[in-house]
Coordinates of C-alpha atoms in Angstrom, one line a residue:
M968 CA 78.1 74.8 -39.1
W969 CA 80.8 71.3 -38.9
T970 CA 83.7 73.5 -37.1
P971 CA 86.2 71.6 -35.4
E972 CA 84.7 72.0 -32.4
T973 CA 81.4 70.4 -33.3
I974 CA 83.6 67.8 -34.9
I975 CA 85.5 67.0 -31.7
I976 CA 82.6 67.0 -29.4
L977 CA 81.0 64.2 -31.7
L978 CA 84.0 62.3 -31.6
A979 CA 84.0 62.5 -27.7
V980 CA 80.3 62.0 -27.4
G981 CA 80.1 59.0 -29.9
S982 CA 83.2 57.3 -27.8
L983 CA 81.4 57.5 -24.9
A984 CA 78.2 56.2 -26.7
G985 CA 80.4 53.3 -27.9
I986 CA 81.7 52.7 -24.3
I987 CA 77.9 52.6 -22.8
A988 CA 77.2 50.4 -25.7
G989 CA 79.7 48.1 -25.1
M990 CA 79.5 48.1 -21.2
F991 CA 75.6 47.6 -20.9
G992 CA 74.8 45.6 -24.7
V993 CA 72.7 48.6 -25.8
G994 CA 73.8 50.1 -29.5
G995 CA 74.1 53.2 -28.1
G996 CA 70.8 55.0 -29.6
T997 CA 70.0 56.4 -26.1
I998 CA 72.9 58.5 -26.6
L999 CA 72.8 58.8 -30.2
V1000 CA 69.7 59.7 -30.9
P1001 CA 69.6 63.5 -28.6
L1002 CA 73.3 63.8 -30.1
V1003 CA 71.7 64.1 -33.7
L1004 CA 69.0 66.2 -32.6
W1005 CA 71.9 68.5 -31.5
I1006 CA 73.6 68.1 -34.3
L1007 CA 70.3 69.0 -36.6
Q1008 CA 69.7 71.9 -34.0
M1009 CA 73.1 73.5 -34.9
Q1010 CA 72.2 73.8 -38.4
G1011 CA 68.7 75.0 -38.1
L1012 CA 67.1 71.9 -39.3
E1013 CA 65.8 70.8 -35.3
Q1014 CA 62.0 71.8 -36.1
S1015 CA 61.8 69.7 -39.2
A1016 CA 58.8 67.2 -39.6
Y1017 CA 61.2 64.5 -40.0
A1018 CA 63.8 65.6 -37.6
Q1019 CA 63.0 62.7 -35.1
H1020 CA 62.7 60.5 -38.1
T1021 CA 66.4 61.6 -39.2
A1022 CA 68.0 61.3 -36.0
I1023 CA 66.4 57.3 -35.2
G1024 CA 67.8 56.8 -38.6
T1025 CA 71.0 58.3 -38.5
S1026 CA 71.4 55.9 -34.9
F1027 CA 70.4 53.0 -36.3
A1028 CA 73.0 53.7 -38.9
V1029 CA 76.4 54.5 -36.5
M1030 CA 74.9 51.3 -34.7
V1031 CA 75.7 49.1 -37.7
F1032 CA 79.2 49.4 -36.8
T1033 CA 79.0 50.1 -33.2
S1034 CA 77.2 46.7 -32.3
F1035 CA 79.2 44.8 -34.2
S1036 CA 82.3 45.9 -32.7
S1037 CA 80.3 45.3 -29.4
A1038 CA 79.1 41.9 -30.7
L1039 CA 82.2 40.4 -31.5
S1040 CA 84.0 41.5 -28.0
Q1041 CA 81.1 39.9 -26.3
H1042 CA 81.7 36.6 -28.2
K1043 CA 85.3 36.4 -27.5
K1044 CA 84.1 36.8 -24.1
G1045 CA 81.8 33.9 -24.0
A1046 CA 78.7 35.9 -23.3
V1047 CA 76.6 35.3 -26.1
D1048 CA 73.9 32.7 -25.9
W1049 CA 73.4 31.9 -29.7
R1050 CA 70.5 29.6 -29.0
I1051 CA 68.4 32.9 -27.7
L1052 CA 69.4 34.6 -30.7
Q1053 CA 68.8 32.2 -33.4
S1054 CA 65.2 32.3 -31.9
M1055 CA 64.8 35.9 -31.9
I1056 CA 66.6 37.1 -34.7
P1057 CA 63.7 36.3 -37.5
G1058 CA 61.2 38.4 -35.5
V1059 CA 63.5 41.2 -34.8
L1060 CA 64.0 41.6 -38.5
A1061 CA 60.5 41.8 -39.2
G1062 CA 59.2 43.9 -36.2
V1063 CA 62.0 46.6 -37.1
A1064 CA 61.1 46.6 -41.1
A1065 CA 57.5 47.0 -40.3
G1066 CA 58.4 49.7 -37.5
A1067 CA 60.3 51.9 -39.6
L1068 CA 57.3 51.8 -42.6
I1069 CA 55.1 52.9 -40.2
A1070 CA 57.5 55.4 -38.4
R1071 CA 56.9 57.5 -41.5
Y1072 CA 53.3 58.3 -40.5
L1073 CA 54.0 59.2 -36.8
P1074 CA 54.4 62.5 -35.8
S1075 CA 58.1 63.6 -34.7
K1076 CA 57.2 64.9 -31.1
G1077 CA 55.0 61.7 -30.7
L1078 CA 58.0 59.8 -31.1
Q1079 CA 59.8 62.0 -28.7
I1080 CA 57.3 61.4 -26.3
F1081 CA 57.4 57.7 -26.5
F1082 CA 60.8 57.2 -26.2
T1083 CA 61.2 59.3 -22.7
V1084 CA 58.1 57.7 -21.4
F1085 CA 59.8 54.3 -22.3
I1086 CA 62.9 54.7 -21.2
G1087 CA 61.8 56.3 -17.9
I1088 CA 59.9 53.4 -16.8
I1089 CA 62.6 50.9 -17.8
A1090 CA 65.0 53.2 -15.9
V1091 CA 63.0 53.0 -12.7
R1092 CA 62.6 49.6 -12.8
A1093 CA 66.5 49.1 -12.6
L1094 CA 67.0 51.4 -10.1
M1095 CA 64.3 49.9 -7.6
G1096 CA 65.8 46.4 -8.0
I1097 CA 62.8 44.8 -9.4
K1098 CA 63.6 41.0 -10.0
P1099 CA 61.7 38.4 -11.2
S1100 CA 60.4 35.1 -10.0
P1101 CA 63.0 32.9 -9.2
S1102 CA 60.4 30.0 -11.0
R1103 CA 60.4 32.3 -14.3
H1104 CA 62.3 30.8 -17.7
L1105 CA 63.0 31.6 -21.0
P1106 CA 59.7 31.0 -23.4
G1107 CA 60.2 28.6 -26.6
R1108 CA 61.3 29.2 -30.0
G1109 CA 57.9 30.6 -31.0
G1110 CA 57.6 32.9 -27.7
L1111 CA 61.2 34.3 -28.3
F1112 CA 60.3 34.7 -32.1
G1113 CA 57.6 37.0 -30.8
M1114 CA 59.0 38.8 -28.3
G1115 CA 61.7 39.8 -31.0
G1116 CA 59.1 41.2 -33.2
L1117 CA 58.0 43.2 -30.4
F1118 CA 61.1 44.5 -29.6
G1119 CA 61.7 45.4 -33.3
I1120 CA 58.9 47.3 -33.5
L1121 CA 59.4 49.1 -30.2
S1122 CA 63.3 49.5 -31.1
S1123 CA 62.8 51.2 -34.8
W1124 CA 60.4 53.9 -33.3
I1125 CA 62.6 54.5 -30.2
G1126 CA 66.3 54.6 -32.2
I1127 CA 67.8 52.0 -29.9
G1128 CA 69.7 48.4 -30.7
G1129 CA 67.2 47.2 -28.6
G1130 CA 69.6 46.4 -25.5
S1131 CA 67.2 48.6 -23.3
L1132 CA 64.6 45.9 -23.9
T1133 CA 66.3 42.6 -24.4
V1134 CA 68.7 43.2 -21.6
P1135 CA 65.8 43.5 -18.5
Y1136 CA 63.5 40.8 -20.6
L1137 CA 66.2 38.2 -20.6
T1138 CA 67.1 39.4 -16.7
F1139 CA 63.5 39.0 -16.2
C1140 CA 63.8 35.4 -17.4
N1141 CA 66.8 34.7 -14.9
V1142 CA 69.3 34.9 -17.6
P1143 CA 72.6 35.7 -15.7
V1144 CA 73.1 39.9 -16.3
H1145 CA 76.1 39.4 -17.8
R1146 CA 75.1 36.9 -20.7
A1147 CA 71.9 39.3 -20.9
V1148 CA 74.0 41.7 -21.7
G1149 CA 76.7 40.1 -24.5
T1150 CA 73.1 38.2 -26.1
S1151 CA 71.5 41.8 -26.6
A1152 CA 74.9 43.4 -27.6
A1153 CA 75.0 40.5 -30.5
L1154 CA 71.0 41.0 -31.1
G1155 CA 71.8 44.6 -31.9
W1156 CA 73.7 44.1 -35.0
P1157 CA 70.6 42.7 -36.8
I1158 CA 68.4 45.3 -35.3
A1159 CA 70.6 47.9 -36.4
V1160 CA 71.0 46.8 -40.3
A1161 CA 67.1 46.0 -40.7
G1162 CA 66.5 49.6 -38.9
A1163 CA 68.9 51.5 -41.1
A1164 CA 67.5 50.1 -44.1
G1165 CA 64.0 50.6 -43.4
Y1166 CA 64.7 54.4 -42.7
W1167 CA 66.7 54.8 -45.3
Y1168 CA 64.0 53.3 -47.7
A1169 CA 61.0 55.3 -45.8
G1170 CA 62.9 58.6 -45.9
A1171 CA 63.5 58.4 -49.7
G1172 CA 62.4 61.6 -51.5
S1173 CA 60.8 63.3 -47.9
P1174 CA 61.4 67.0 -48.4
G1175 CA 63.4 69.1 -45.9
L1176 CA 66.2 66.3 -45.0
P1177 CA 69.4 67.8 -44.0
P1178 CA 72.0 68.0 -47.3
A1179 CA 74.2 64.2 -47.9
S1180 CA 71.2 62.3 -46.4
A1181 CA 70.2 59.1 -47.5
G1182 CA 66.7 58.6 -46.6
F1183 CA 66.5 59.5 -42.8
I1184 CA 70.0 58.8 -42.6
Y1185 CA 72.4 61.8 -42.4
L1186 CA 75.6 60.5 -43.6
P1187 CA 77.9 63.1 -42.3
A1188 CA 77.0 62.3 -39.0
V1189 CA 77.4 58.5 -39.3
A1190 CA 80.9 59.0 -40.6
V1191 CA 82.1 60.7 -37.8
L1192 CA 80.4 58.6 -34.8
A1193 CA 80.7 55.6 -36.3
A1194 CA 84.4 56.2 -36.2
A1195 CA 84.4 57.0 -32.5
T1196 CA 82.0 53.8 -31.6
L1197 CA 83.9 51.3 -33.2
V1198 CA 87.1 52.2 -31.5
S1199 CA 85.5 52.8 -27.8
A1200 CA 83.0 49.7 -28.1
P1201 CA 85.4 47.0 -27.0
L1202 CA 86.5 48.6 -24.2
G1203 CA 83.2 48.9 -22.8
V1204 CA 82.8 45.0 -23.0
K1205 CA 86.2 44.8 -20.8
I1206 CA 84.9 47.2 -18.3
S1207 CA 81.4 45.4 -18.1
H1208 CA 83.0 42.0 -17.2
K1209 CA 84.9 43.6 -14.7
L1210 CA 82.2 44.6 -12.7
P1211 CA 79.5 42.9 -10.0
A1212 CA 76.1 42.2 -11.7
A1213 CA 74.4 44.2 -9.1
Q1214 CA 76.8 47.3 -10.2
L1215 CA 76.2 46.9 -13.7
K1216 CA 72.4 47.0 -13.3
K1217 CA 72.3 49.8 -11.4
G1218 CA 74.6 51.6 -13.8
F1219 CA 72.2 50.7 -16.4
G1220 CA 69.4 52.3 -14.5
I1221 CA 71.3 55.3 -13.9
L1222 CA 72.1 55.9 -17.5
L1223 CA 68.4 55.7 -18.7
L1224 CA 67.2 57.6 -16.1
L1225 CA 69.8 60.8 -16.9
I1226 CA 68.7 60.2 -20.6
T1227 CA 65.1 60.2 -19.5
L1228 CA 65.2 63.9 -17.6
R1229 CA 67.6 64.9 -20.3
M1230 CA 64.6 64.6 -23.0
A1231 CA 61.5 65.3 -20.9
W1232 CA 63.3 69.0 -20.4
K1233 CA 63.6 68.9 -24.3
I1234 CA 60.0 68.1 -24.9
V1235 CA 59.0 70.6 -22.1
H1236 CA 61.1 73.2 -23.4
N1237 CA 60.2 72.9 -27.2
W1238 CA 56.6 72.6 -26.7

């Protein structure tokens, strides 16, 4: 039920997602997907065959607003590498569109397990401080296009803006962490737009969706969460540029580890 208490909780957690999106160059999906699943649970729809699909699609729709706000703030800080973006965006768009269409045929629990394992691996790498070889550099336009396509497909299955993929990859290629975060934030917007469009199209006409849904996008949740994240994302950007690179990386790892543990508990509990 959409009680005042539920809306207050959504605004609070949505604000946190916006701050995290701004700080780490992510779209906030790592928080938004579990949050939308909680909303569906409150309405007795968590066991729907398309619960995870709806959570991911709704997350993408919210990130359309969140990532735009975050990217604009990072651009004003001069932290966006537009050369990298120009090479990766075409691949990202193709990958997200293809992944969203394929996701319709993937089991909801399978997507949850994939989400949890993937985020857990990235968390461990960040916390262990695994560093790339100093001689490693970014590939050419073709390589960046290919990586963009891969990130687009994976993002569409996980429901994230790609920051959990792009930031580690760019730092692996020795891009400075603050610039990696800023570039990832800007890349998150086309991922979010393509993801939202893909999940809207893929979910059109599917049975058992919540009322006021557009495909796999739950519009009431989008309205509340987008309002919260739009306001809070620029604050996260300001915080990120005041943190040393090592602390920023460590905080990113801790965030992902907490989300991994939460999702793992949920999968085991509902098995």
